Short mmCIF file of C-alpha atoms in Angstrom, two decimals:
data_model
loop_
_atom_site.label_atom_id
_atom_site.label_comp_id
_atom_site.label_asym_id
_atom_site.label_seq_id
_atom_site.Cartn_x
_atom_site.Cartn_y
_atom_site.Cartn_z
CA MET A 1 95.05 101.52 84.19
CA ALA A 2 97.34 98.49 84.17
CA ASP A 3 94.42 96.40 85.50
CA ILE A 4 92.34 95.55 82.46
CA SER A 5 88.80 94.29 82.87
CA LYS A 6 87.61 91.15 81.10
CA ALA A 7 85.32 93.24 78.89
CA ASN A 8 88.21 95.45 77.85
CA VAL A 9 90.41 92.43 77.09
CA GLU A 10 87.70 91.09 74.81
CA ALA A 11 87.36 94.49 73.16
CA ILE A 12 91.13 94.64 72.59
CA ASP A 13 91.01 91.19 71.01
CA ARG A 14 88.28 92.34 68.63
CA VAL A 15 90.31 95.44 67.74
CA GLY A 16 93.35 93.31 67.02
CA GLN A 17 91.36 90.97 64.80
CA LYS A 18 89.79 93.81 62.83
CA SER A 19 92.77 96.10 62.47
CA SER A 20 95.69 93.66 62.62
CA VAL A 21 97.42 95.86 65.18
CA GLN A 22 98.87 95.13 68.59
CA ALA A 23 97.03 96.12 71.74
CA LEU A 24 98.31 99.26 73.43
CA ASP A 25 100.54 98.70 76.43
CA ALA A 26 99.72 100.19 79.87
CA THR A 27 101.65 103.44 79.24
CA GLN A 28 100.11 103.97 75.82
CA ARG A 29 96.64 103.36 77.25
CA GLN A 30 97.28 105.86 80.03
CA ASN A 31 98.42 108.50 77.55
CA ALA A 32 95.46 107.93 75.20
CA VAL A 33 92.76 109.84 77.05
CA GLY A 34 89.41 108.04 76.86
CA TYR A 35 90.78 104.85 75.28
CA ASP A 36 89.57 102.56 78.12
CA GLU A 37 86.12 104.12 77.92
CA TYR A 38 86.20 103.70 74.15
CA LEU A 39 86.89 99.97 74.52
CA GLU A 40 84.22 99.59 77.17
CA ALA A 41 81.66 101.39 75.00
CA MET A 42 82.32 99.37 71.83
CA GLU A 43 79.44 96.94 72.44
CA LEU A 44 77.27 99.41 74.32
CA GLU A 45 73.70 99.64 73.06
CA ILE A 46 72.78 103.31 73.00
CA SER A 47 69.41 104.84 72.15
CA ASP A 48 68.95 108.07 70.23
CA GLU A 49 67.27 109.50 73.31
CA GLU A 50 70.40 108.86 75.41
CA ILE A 51 72.65 110.45 72.80
CA SER A 52 70.39 113.50 72.66
CA LYS A 53 70.38 113.78 76.45
CA VAL A 54 74.20 113.71 76.63
CA ARG A 55 74.50 116.26 73.82
CA TRP A 56 72.09 118.59 75.63
CA LYS A 57 74.12 118.28 78.83
CA LEU A 58 77.26 119.26 76.93
CA ASP A 59 75.49 122.17 75.25
CA LEU A 60 74.16 123.47 78.57
CA ILE A 61 77.46 123.17 80.46
CA ILE A 62 80.45 123.08 78.10
CA LEU A 63 79.22 125.56 75.49
CA PRO A 64 78.36 128.43 77.90
CA ILE A 65 81.71 128.02 79.66
CA PHE A 66 83.55 128.20 76.34
CA LEU A 67 81.48 131.18 75.17
CA ILE A 68 81.89 133.25 78.34
CA THR A 69 85.62 132.44 78.58
CA GLN A 70 86.22 133.54 75.00
CA ALA A 71 84.07 136.65 75.49
CA LEU A 72 86.06 137.71 78.56
CA GLN A 73 89.33 137.09 76.76
CA PHE A 74 88.22 139.25 73.84
CA VAL A 75 86.79 142.15 75.84
CA ASP A 76 89.81 142.14 78.19
CA LYS A 77 92.38 142.27 75.41
CA THR A 78 90.45 145.00 73.58
CA SER A 79 89.85 146.99 76.78
CA LEU A 80 92.31 149.61 75.47
CA ASN A 81 89.80 150.26 72.71
CA TYR A 82 87.28 151.43 75.32
CA ALA A 83 89.75 153.10 77.69
CA ASN A 84 90.90 155.16 74.73
CA LEU A 85 87.51 156.88 74.66
CA PHE A 86 88.08 158.27 78.16
CA GLY A 87 91.47 159.89 77.93
CA TYR A 88 93.73 156.86 78.43
CA GLN A 89 96.38 158.11 76.01
CA LYS A 90 96.42 161.51 77.69
CA ALA A 91 96.63 159.96 81.19
CA LEU A 92 99.76 158.02 80.21
CA GLY A 93 101.16 160.81 78.04
CA LEU A 94 101.36 158.59 74.95
CA LYS A 95 102.77 160.14 71.80
CA GLY A 96 103.09 159.17 68.14
CA LYS A 97 102.69 155.43 67.60
CA GLN A 98 103.08 154.48 71.27
CA PHE A 99 99.40 153.50 71.50
CA ASN A 100 99.90 151.28 68.43
CA TYR A 101 102.79 149.48 70.17
CA LEU A 102 100.72 149.16 73.34
CA SER A 103 97.88 147.56 71.36
CA ALA A 104 100.24 145.23 69.54
CA MET A 105 102.34 144.17 72.55
CA LEU A 106 99.64 141.78 73.76
CA TYR A 107 100.18 139.63 70.67
CA ALA A 108 103.92 139.42 71.28
CA GLY A 109 103.13 137.95 74.69
CA TYR A 110 100.52 135.72 73.08
CA PHE A 111 103.18 134.33 70.74
CA PHE A 112 105.56 133.41 73.56
CA GLY A 113 102.77 132.05 75.75
CA GLN A 114 100.94 129.77 73.33
CA TYR A 115 103.64 127.10 72.98
CA PRO A 116 104.04 126.37 76.72
CA CYS A 117 100.26 126.69 77.16
CA GLY A 118 99.65 124.19 74.35
CA TRP A 119 102.07 121.73 75.94
CA LEU A 120 100.48 122.19 79.38
CA ILE A 121 96.97 121.57 78.00
CA GLY A 122 98.18 118.33 76.43
CA ARG A 123 100.09 117.12 79.50
CA PHE A 124 97.82 118.23 82.37
CA PRO A 125 94.05 118.62 82.95
CA ALA A 126 93.03 121.23 80.40
CA GLN A 127 90.47 122.94 82.63
CA LYS A 128 93.05 123.54 85.37
CA VAL A 129 95.49 125.09 82.91
CA LEU A 130 92.68 127.24 81.52
CA ALA A 131 91.48 128.37 84.97
CA ILE A 132 94.99 129.38 86.09
CA SER A 133 95.49 131.30 82.84
CA ILE A 134 92.17 133.12 83.33
CA MET A 135 93.08 134.07 86.89
CA LEU A 136 96.50 135.41 85.87
CA TRP A 137 95.25 137.44 82.92
CA GLY A 138 92.38 138.84 85.02
CA LEU A 139 95.00 140.00 87.50
CA THR A 140 96.96 141.76 84.74
CA VAL A 141 93.81 143.61 83.65
CA VAL A 142 93.42 144.99 87.18
CA VAL A 143 97.15 145.85 87.30
CA MET A 144 96.66 147.99 84.16
CA THR A 145 95.15 150.63 86.48
CA GLN A 146 98.51 150.95 88.23
CA ALA A 147 100.65 150.97 85.06
CA ARG A 148 100.96 154.76 84.80
CA SER A 149 103.87 154.91 82.38
CA TYR A 150 104.30 153.73 78.80
CA SER A 151 107.01 151.18 79.71
CA SER A 152 105.06 149.64 82.61
CA ALA A 153 101.89 149.41 80.50
CA LEU A 154 103.88 147.66 77.76
CA ALA A 155 105.14 145.08 80.26
CA VAL A 156 101.66 144.41 81.67
CA ARG A 157 100.18 144.03 78.17
CA PHE A 158 102.93 141.54 77.29
CA PHE A 159 102.12 139.34 80.29
CA MET A 160 98.41 139.69 79.63
CA GLY A 161 99.02 138.22 76.19
CA MET A 162 101.09 135.35 77.61
CA PHE A 163 98.32 134.34 79.99
CA GLU A 164 95.54 134.73 77.42
CA ALA A 165 97.39 132.43 75.00
CA ALA A 166 95.78 129.31 76.46
CA VAL A 167 92.24 130.35 75.56
CA THR A 168 91.39 130.28 71.84
CA PRO A 169 93.90 127.54 70.88
CA GLY A 170 92.86 125.55 73.95
CA LEU A 171 89.13 125.89 73.29
CA THR A 172 89.68 124.92 69.65
CA LEU A 173 91.34 121.65 70.70
CA MET A 174 88.84 121.04 73.49
CA THR A 175 85.84 121.44 71.17
CA GLY A 176 87.05 118.28 69.44
CA PHE A 177 87.19 116.52 72.83
CA TRP A 178 83.44 116.96 73.38
CA TYR A 179 81.71 117.18 69.99
CA THR A 180 81.39 115.12 66.81
CA ARG A 181 82.75 116.28 63.46
CA GLN A 182 79.23 117.22 62.36
CA GLU A 183 78.58 119.21 65.54
CA ILE A 184 81.92 121.03 65.78
CA PRO A 185 81.34 123.86 63.25
CA LEU A 186 78.08 125.15 64.78
CA ARG A 187 79.40 124.84 68.35
CA GLN A 188 82.64 126.54 67.40
CA CYS A 189 80.70 129.30 65.67
CA ILE A 190 78.54 129.70 68.80
CA TRP A 191 81.42 130.09 71.25
CA TYR A 192 83.44 132.18 68.80
CA SER A 193 80.43 134.47 68.36
CA SER A 194 81.33 135.56 71.89
CA LEU A 195 83.64 138.09 70.22
CA GLY A 196 80.49 139.83 69.03
CA TRP A 197 78.67 139.36 72.34
CA GLY A 198 81.74 140.58 74.21
CA GLY A 199 81.97 143.58 71.93
CA ILE A 200 78.31 144.42 72.53
CA VAL A 201 78.67 144.12 76.31
CA GLY A 202 81.90 146.15 76.19
CA SER A 203 80.26 148.86 74.08
CA TYR A 204 77.31 149.26 76.43
CA MET A 205 79.57 149.16 79.46
CA ALA A 206 81.57 151.99 77.90
CA MET A 207 78.38 153.83 77.03
CA GLY A 208 77.24 153.62 80.67
CA ILE A 209 80.62 154.82 81.90
CA SER A 210 80.49 157.73 79.43
CA ASN A 211 77.57 159.12 81.44
CA LEU A 212 79.64 159.27 84.63
CA PRO A 213 81.41 162.53 85.63
CA ALA A 214 84.65 163.08 83.74
CA ASP A 215 86.45 164.13 86.96
CA MET A 216 85.41 161.09 89.00
CA ASN A 217 87.86 159.01 91.05
CA PRO A 218 88.82 156.39 89.98
CA GLU A 219 89.04 157.76 86.49
CA ARG A 220 86.61 156.37 83.94
CA TRP A 221 89.28 154.47 82.02
CA GLU A 222 90.44 152.86 85.29
CA LEU A 223 86.89 151.75 86.01
CA ILE A 224 86.91 149.73 82.79
CA PHE A 225 89.95 147.73 83.91
CA TYR A 226 88.60 147.23 87.44
CA ILE A 227 85.26 145.89 86.20
CA LEU A 228 86.67 143.58 83.53
CA GLY A 229 89.53 142.30 85.67
CA GLY A 230 87.27 141.61 88.65
CA VAL A 231 84.75 139.64 86.59
CA THR A 232 87.55 137.62 84.98
CA LEU A 233 89.04 136.67 88.36
CA LEU A 234 85.67 135.37 89.56
CA TRP A 235 85.15 133.43 86.33
CA ALA A 236 88.41 131.54 86.87
CA LEU A 237 86.80 129.83 89.88
CA VAL A 238 83.85 128.67 87.78
CA VAL A 239 86.14 127.11 85.17
CA TRP A 240 88.27 125.39 87.84
CA PHE A 241 85.33 123.74 89.61
CA VAL A 242 82.81 123.09 86.79
CA LEU A 243 84.74 122.30 83.59
CA SER A 244 86.33 118.86 83.06
CA ASP A 245 89.34 117.76 81.02
CA SER A 246 87.48 115.41 78.67
CA PRO A 247 84.28 113.32 78.40
CA SER A 248 86.03 110.35 80.03
CA ASN A 249 86.25 112.14 83.39
CA ALA A 250 83.42 114.68 83.19
CA ILE A 251 82.15 115.32 86.72
CA PHE A 252 78.67 116.28 85.50
CA LEU A 253 78.12 112.98 83.61
CA SER A 254 77.29 109.54 85.01
CA HIS A 255 79.54 106.59 84.14
CA ARG A 256 77.22 105.47 81.35
CA GLU A 257 76.95 109.01 80.01
CA ARG A 258 80.74 109.26 79.92
CA LEU A 259 80.89 106.08 77.82
CA ILE A 260 78.26 107.51 75.47
CA ALA A 261 80.14 110.81 75.22
CA VAL A 262 83.42 109.02 74.41
CA LYS A 263 81.76 106.72 71.88
CA ARG A 264 80.27 109.76 70.16
CA VAL A 265 83.60 111.52 69.64
CA SER A 266 85.52 108.34 68.77
CA GLY A 267 83.67 108.62 65.46
CA ASN A 268 85.66 111.79 64.71
CA GLU A 269 88.55 109.51 63.64
CA THR A 270 91.00 111.90 65.31
CA GLY A 271 90.98 110.61 68.91
CA ILE A 272 90.38 112.79 71.96
CA LYS A 273 93.68 113.74 73.59
CA ASN A 274 97.05 112.06 74.01
CA LYS A 275 99.48 113.02 76.79
CA HIS A 276 102.49 111.64 74.90
CA PHE A 277 104.45 114.14 72.81
CA ASP A 278 105.00 112.25 69.54
CA LYS A 279 108.17 113.57 67.91
CA GLY A 280 107.28 111.70 64.73
CA GLN A 281 104.30 114.01 64.22
CA ILE A 282 106.40 117.19 64.26
CA VAL A 283 107.32 116.91 60.58
CA ALA A 284 103.64 116.37 59.72
CA GLY A 285 102.77 119.49 61.66
CA PHE A 286 105.22 121.69 59.75
CA THR A 287 104.69 120.22 56.27
CA ASP A 288 100.94 119.66 56.25
CA PRO A 289 99.54 121.63 53.26
CA LYS A 290 96.41 122.40 55.29
CA THR A 291 98.47 124.00 58.05
CA ILE A 292 100.46 126.05 55.53
CA LEU A 293 97.35 127.36 53.76
CA ILE A 294 95.57 128.16 57.02
CA PHE A 295 98.74 129.84 58.34
CA ILE A 296 98.85 132.18 55.32
CA SER A 297 95.10 132.89 55.41
CA VAL A 298 95.08 133.62 59.16
CA PHE A 299 98.11 135.91 58.95
CA ALA A 300 96.57 137.82 56.05
CA ALA A 301 93.21 138.19 57.82
CA ALA A 302 94.74 138.95 61.23
CA ILE A 303 96.25 142.21 59.98
CA PRO A 304 92.82 143.76 59.31
CA ASN A 305 91.58 142.02 62.48
CA GLY A 306 94.17 144.01 64.44
CA VAL A 307 92.79 147.16 62.86
CA VAL A 308 89.16 146.34 63.73
CA ASN A 309 89.90 145.19 67.30
CA SER A 310 92.15 148.05 68.36
CA PHE A 311 90.92 150.99 66.32
CA SER A 312 87.24 150.45 65.56
CA THR A 313 86.13 153.10 68.06
CA ILE A 314 88.69 155.58 66.73
CA ILE A 315 87.72 154.98 63.09
CA ILE A 316 84.00 155.35 63.87
CA ARG A 317 84.56 158.39 66.09
CA ASP A 318 86.59 160.09 63.40
CA MET A 319 83.63 159.75 61.04
CA GLY A 320 82.09 162.53 63.16
CA PHE A 321 80.32 160.79 66.07
CA ASP A 322 80.62 161.50 69.80
CA ALA A 323 81.76 158.89 72.36
CA THR A 324 78.27 157.65 73.26
CA MET A 325 77.14 157.32 69.65
CA THR A 326 80.45 155.67 68.74
CA THR A 327 79.91 152.86 71.27
CA LYS A 328 76.35 152.34 69.98
CA LEU A 329 77.49 152.17 66.37
CA LYS A 330 80.37 149.82 67.21
CA SER A 331 77.89 147.37 68.77
CA VAL A 332 76.12 147.06 65.39
CA GLY A 333 79.29 145.59 63.89
CA ASP A 334 79.53 143.19 66.83
CA ALA A 335 75.92 142.11 66.22
CA VAL A 336 76.74 141.50 62.53
CA GLN A 337 79.56 139.21 63.67
CA VAL A 338 77.23 137.18 65.91
CA ILE A 339 74.56 136.86 63.21
CA ALA A 340 77.08 135.87 60.52
CA LEU A 341 78.59 133.16 62.75
CA LEU A 342 75.23 131.70 63.75
CA ILE A 343 74.01 131.65 60.13
CA GLY A 344 77.29 130.13 58.94
CA GLY A 345 77.29 127.46 61.66
CA THR A 346 73.66 126.53 60.98
CA VAL A 347 74.27 126.17 57.24
CA ILE A 348 77.33 123.98 57.84
CA LEU A 349 75.40 121.76 60.30
CA ASN A 350 72.54 121.15 57.88
CA VAL A 351 74.32 121.05 54.50
CA PRO A 352 76.96 118.28 54.20
CA ASN A 353 80.46 119.29 53.10
CA SER A 354 79.60 122.98 53.02
CA ARG A 355 82.25 124.33 55.43
CA LEU A 356 84.65 125.91 52.98
CA ILE A 357 81.89 126.97 50.58
CA THR A 358 80.20 128.82 53.46
CA ALA A 359 83.54 130.36 54.42
CA THR A 360 84.06 131.44 50.81
CA VAL A 361 80.71 133.25 50.73
CA ALA A 362 81.60 135.08 53.96
CA ASN A 363 85.09 135.86 52.62
CA ILE A 364 83.61 137.39 49.47
CA LEU A 365 81.27 139.53 51.58
CA CYS A 366 84.03 140.92 53.80
CA THR A 367 86.35 141.44 50.80
CA VAL A 368 83.69 143.45 48.93
CA SER A 369 82.94 145.40 52.12
CA ALA A 370 86.62 146.24 52.56
CA GLY A 371 86.72 147.40 48.93
CA CYS A 372 83.72 149.68 49.56
CA MET A 373 85.44 151.15 52.61
CA ALA A 374 88.50 151.92 50.54
CA TYR A 375 86.84 153.36 47.46
CA LEU A 376 83.40 154.76 48.36
CA PRO A 377 83.24 158.58 48.22
CA ARG A 378 84.53 160.14 51.44
CA ASN A 379 81.28 162.01 51.99
CA ASN A 380 79.33 158.71 52.00
CA THR A 381 79.73 158.28 55.76
CA TRP A 382 76.90 155.81 56.29
CA GLY A 383 77.90 153.67 53.30
CA ARG A 384 81.45 153.41 54.61
CA LEU A 385 80.14 152.71 58.12
CA ALA A 386 77.86 149.91 56.87
CA SER A 387 80.83 148.42 55.00
CA PHE A 388 82.87 148.60 58.21
CA TRP A 389 80.11 146.68 59.99
CA LEU A 390 80.01 143.98 57.32
CA VAL A 391 83.75 143.21 57.45
CA ASN A 392 82.92 141.48 60.75
CA SER A 393 81.59 138.57 58.67
CA GLN A 394 85.24 137.56 58.24
CA SER A 395 84.91 135.64 61.53
CA VAL A 396 83.07 132.87 59.69
CA GLY A 397 86.15 132.10 57.61
CA PHE A 398 88.45 132.19 60.63
CA THR A 399 86.16 129.83 62.56
CA VAL A 400 86.10 127.37 59.65
CA SER A 401 89.90 127.44 59.73
CA LEU A 402 89.77 126.43 63.39
CA THR A 403 87.31 123.60 62.67
CA THR A 404 89.76 122.26 60.08
CA ILE A 405 92.27 121.84 62.91
CA SER A 406 89.82 120.25 65.36
CA SER A 407 88.06 117.88 62.93
CA ASN A 408 90.36 117.32 59.93
CA MET A 409 93.70 116.69 61.66
CA GLY A 410 94.57 113.42 63.42
CA GLY A 411 97.33 112.88 66.00
CA PHE A 412 97.23 115.13 69.07
CA THR A 413 100.83 116.34 68.74
CA HIS A 414 100.23 117.14 65.06
CA ARG A 415 96.96 118.89 65.88
CA SER A 416 98.49 120.87 68.75
CA LEU A 417 101.47 121.95 66.64
CA ALA A 418 99.23 122.98 63.76
CA SER A 419 97.14 125.02 66.20
CA ALA A 420 100.26 126.68 67.59
CA LEU A 421 101.53 127.55 64.10
CA VAL A 422 98.18 128.97 63.04
CA PHE A 423 97.98 131.10 66.17
CA THR A 424 101.54 132.25 65.57
CA ALA A 425 100.23 133.71 62.31
CA TYR A 426 97.29 135.15 64.26
CA CYS A 427 99.67 136.79 66.74
CA TRP A 428 101.98 138.46 64.26
CA GLY A 429 99.16 139.49 61.94
CA ASN A 430 97.39 141.17 64.85
CA PHE A 431 100.72 142.66 65.97
CA ALA A 432 101.19 144.22 62.54
CA GLY A 433 97.55 145.37 62.25
CA PRO A 434 97.74 148.48 64.46
CA PHE A 435 100.64 149.84 62.39
CA VAL A 436 98.45 149.87 59.29
CA VAL A 437 96.49 152.65 60.98
CA ASP A 438 98.21 155.99 60.47
CA PRO A 439 96.71 158.77 62.62
CA ALA A 440 97.79 161.26 59.96
CA GLN A 441 95.28 159.66 57.56
CA ALA A 442 92.28 160.42 59.81
CA PRO A 443 89.36 160.45 59.26
CA TYR A 444 89.55 158.28 56.11
CA TYR A 445 92.43 155.90 56.98
CA LYS A 446 93.19 154.98 53.38
CA GLY A 447 96.08 152.67 54.31
CA ALA A 448 93.99 150.74 56.84
CA THR A 449 91.09 150.17 54.43
CA ILE A 450 93.43 148.97 51.66
CA GLY A 451 95.06 146.67 54.22
CA LEU A 452 91.64 145.17 54.97
CA LEU A 453 91.00 144.60 51.26
CA ALA A 454 94.38 142.94 50.62
CA GLY A 455 94.21 140.72 53.70
CA TYR A 456 90.72 139.40 53.01
CA SER A 457 91.53 138.78 49.33
CA ILE A 458 94.49 136.57 50.28
CA LYS A 459 92.35 134.71 52.81
CA LEU A 460 89.70 134.04 50.15
CA SER A 461 92.30 132.56 47.79
CA CYS A 462 93.78 130.31 50.49
CA HIS A 463 90.41 128.85 51.45
CA LEU A 464 89.66 128.00 47.82
CA LEU A 465 93.02 126.22 47.56
CA LEU A 466 92.32 124.37 50.82
CA LEU A 467 88.99 123.16 49.45
CA ALA A 468 90.66 121.95 46.24
CA TYR A 469 93.41 120.14 48.19
CA MET A 470 91.10 118.22 50.55
CA PHE A 471 88.65 117.34 47.77
CA THR A 472 91.51 115.97 45.64
CA VAL A 473 92.95 113.90 48.51
CA ASN A 474 89.54 112.34 49.24
CA LYS A 475 89.07 111.38 45.59
CA ARG A 476 92.60 109.96 45.32
CA ARG A 477 92.19 107.84 48.46
CA ASP A 478 88.88 106.46 47.25
CA LYS A 479 90.52 105.51 43.97
CA ILE A 480 93.59 103.87 45.55
CA TYR A 481 92.16 102.29 48.74
CA GLY A 482 88.47 102.02 47.96
CA PRO A 483 85.68 103.08 50.35
CA ALA A 484 86.83 104.04 53.84
CA ASN A 485 86.40 101.54 56.70
CA LYS A 486 84.81 103.68 59.42
CA GLU A 487 85.49 101.29 62.32
CA ASP A 488 89.18 100.96 61.47
CA SER A 489 89.41 104.75 61.05
CA ASN A 490 87.84 105.33 64.48
CA GLU A 491 90.34 102.92 66.06
CA ALA A 492 93.27 104.60 64.29
CA GLY A 493 92.11 107.97 65.63
CA MET A 494 91.88 106.71 69.21
CA ARG A 495 95.42 105.31 68.78
CA ASP A 496 96.63 108.83 67.93
CA GLN A 497 97.40 108.22 64.26
CA THR A 498 97.55 111.22 61.93
CA GLU A 499 95.30 111.50 58.90
CA PHE A 500 98.37 110.74 56.77
CA GLU A 501 98.90 107.38 58.51
CA ASN A 502 95.20 106.53 58.59
CA LYS A 503 94.32 105.69 54.99
CA ASN A 504 90.64 105.31 55.91
CA PHE A 505 90.45 108.97 56.93
CA ARG A 506 88.41 111.28 54.69
CA TYR A 507 88.30 115.05 55.05
CA VAL A 508 85.06 116.87 55.83
CA LEU A 509 84.79 119.69 53.33
#
């Protein structure tokens, strides 16, 4: 990268004239992923047809990889939910709240794994880090069949969480590598809807297994781990060989298409990826009001999320349904999640500055649903069940929180740290969630339903405050600095400046 082409020298000169900044040195250029391609593409004449073709390529390759990876991560970590239908607790001799601890232990591992995984994704090719993580967690899923004691199962679940920690935070950051600010919400909603797709596939897998003999060998709960772990191990190979680190080195794009892809995302004003760990952005990461509000909202919503993920089959079963009907009814809630995310993403794509308003509508829906679960008459089984299905709409709000990180935060170190902090809240909220469920309260689970109501109410309040904060900052910047200069803002983003340093940056609401 030290050898700079004549075209790039001219581009650097133009940047210096426009922005009154010095050209990046060789090391800075090497760390700023895609910067050379950005310079080369500055004067590139691109047709709408070419842009559409590149976007379609990304949608047909990147999006399915993200979706399937996230789906496998979700169904693998909630595999206990299905194994529990086939005598898993009895096989291990679990007593009292031991199953709660086993469910929660994954998130303790997730907490310890996400910080090194985040650093590795920033420093090394992201797809390689992701593929190795997938392979290792797939292996732990298979090993669950051999963990025949409570202590060994706890240890395996902890390591499973550590290896899974690269996935959702990594995909959140990588979505911003490939897509524009306008495109991010719908694409993020699509790949995050894999939680619903994964839940549907998991439910019907469990339903099929429920028809097998109860005395078969391997046991039915073991079969779940063998199937899921085996598929995950094979998928790691696909990610390793097909996915690329960023648009600037995408193996499935031609050189010109790479330039177009980089030019597209340079307009995000946040850059693509920077390999340098900028210590100066650490303070911004910890003190950013957006990060603080999202942290609180995610923690509050993750507690009920831990309830839904780990105990949905138990809660539905205890309403009076058998194992087969329970898996069918659970899949309805998963379908609600998919539909809510696709509707939310489509609205956000077509209505400017509607992200947090859309999230607010979804937050109100899941809050009201949680209230109905808590306070509907106990004999109104189907009303409470429908309410339990509708709380899955909370995923829209969580996805909007993730898009705030990927499209409203500049500086890769700042963005990575904010992501890590938010997923710390996600970890500990999900860790606490299973303990809200008290088996003694079956079949109504009063404490769990009130926990859902409280968590979603806090999340709703935080998103409203986040909307007010970003709207106010945009208005204040317009008043002080005047209209934003888009070209200078794009350049600042590619140079890894935060939104606090880049006065031409405006939040997408």
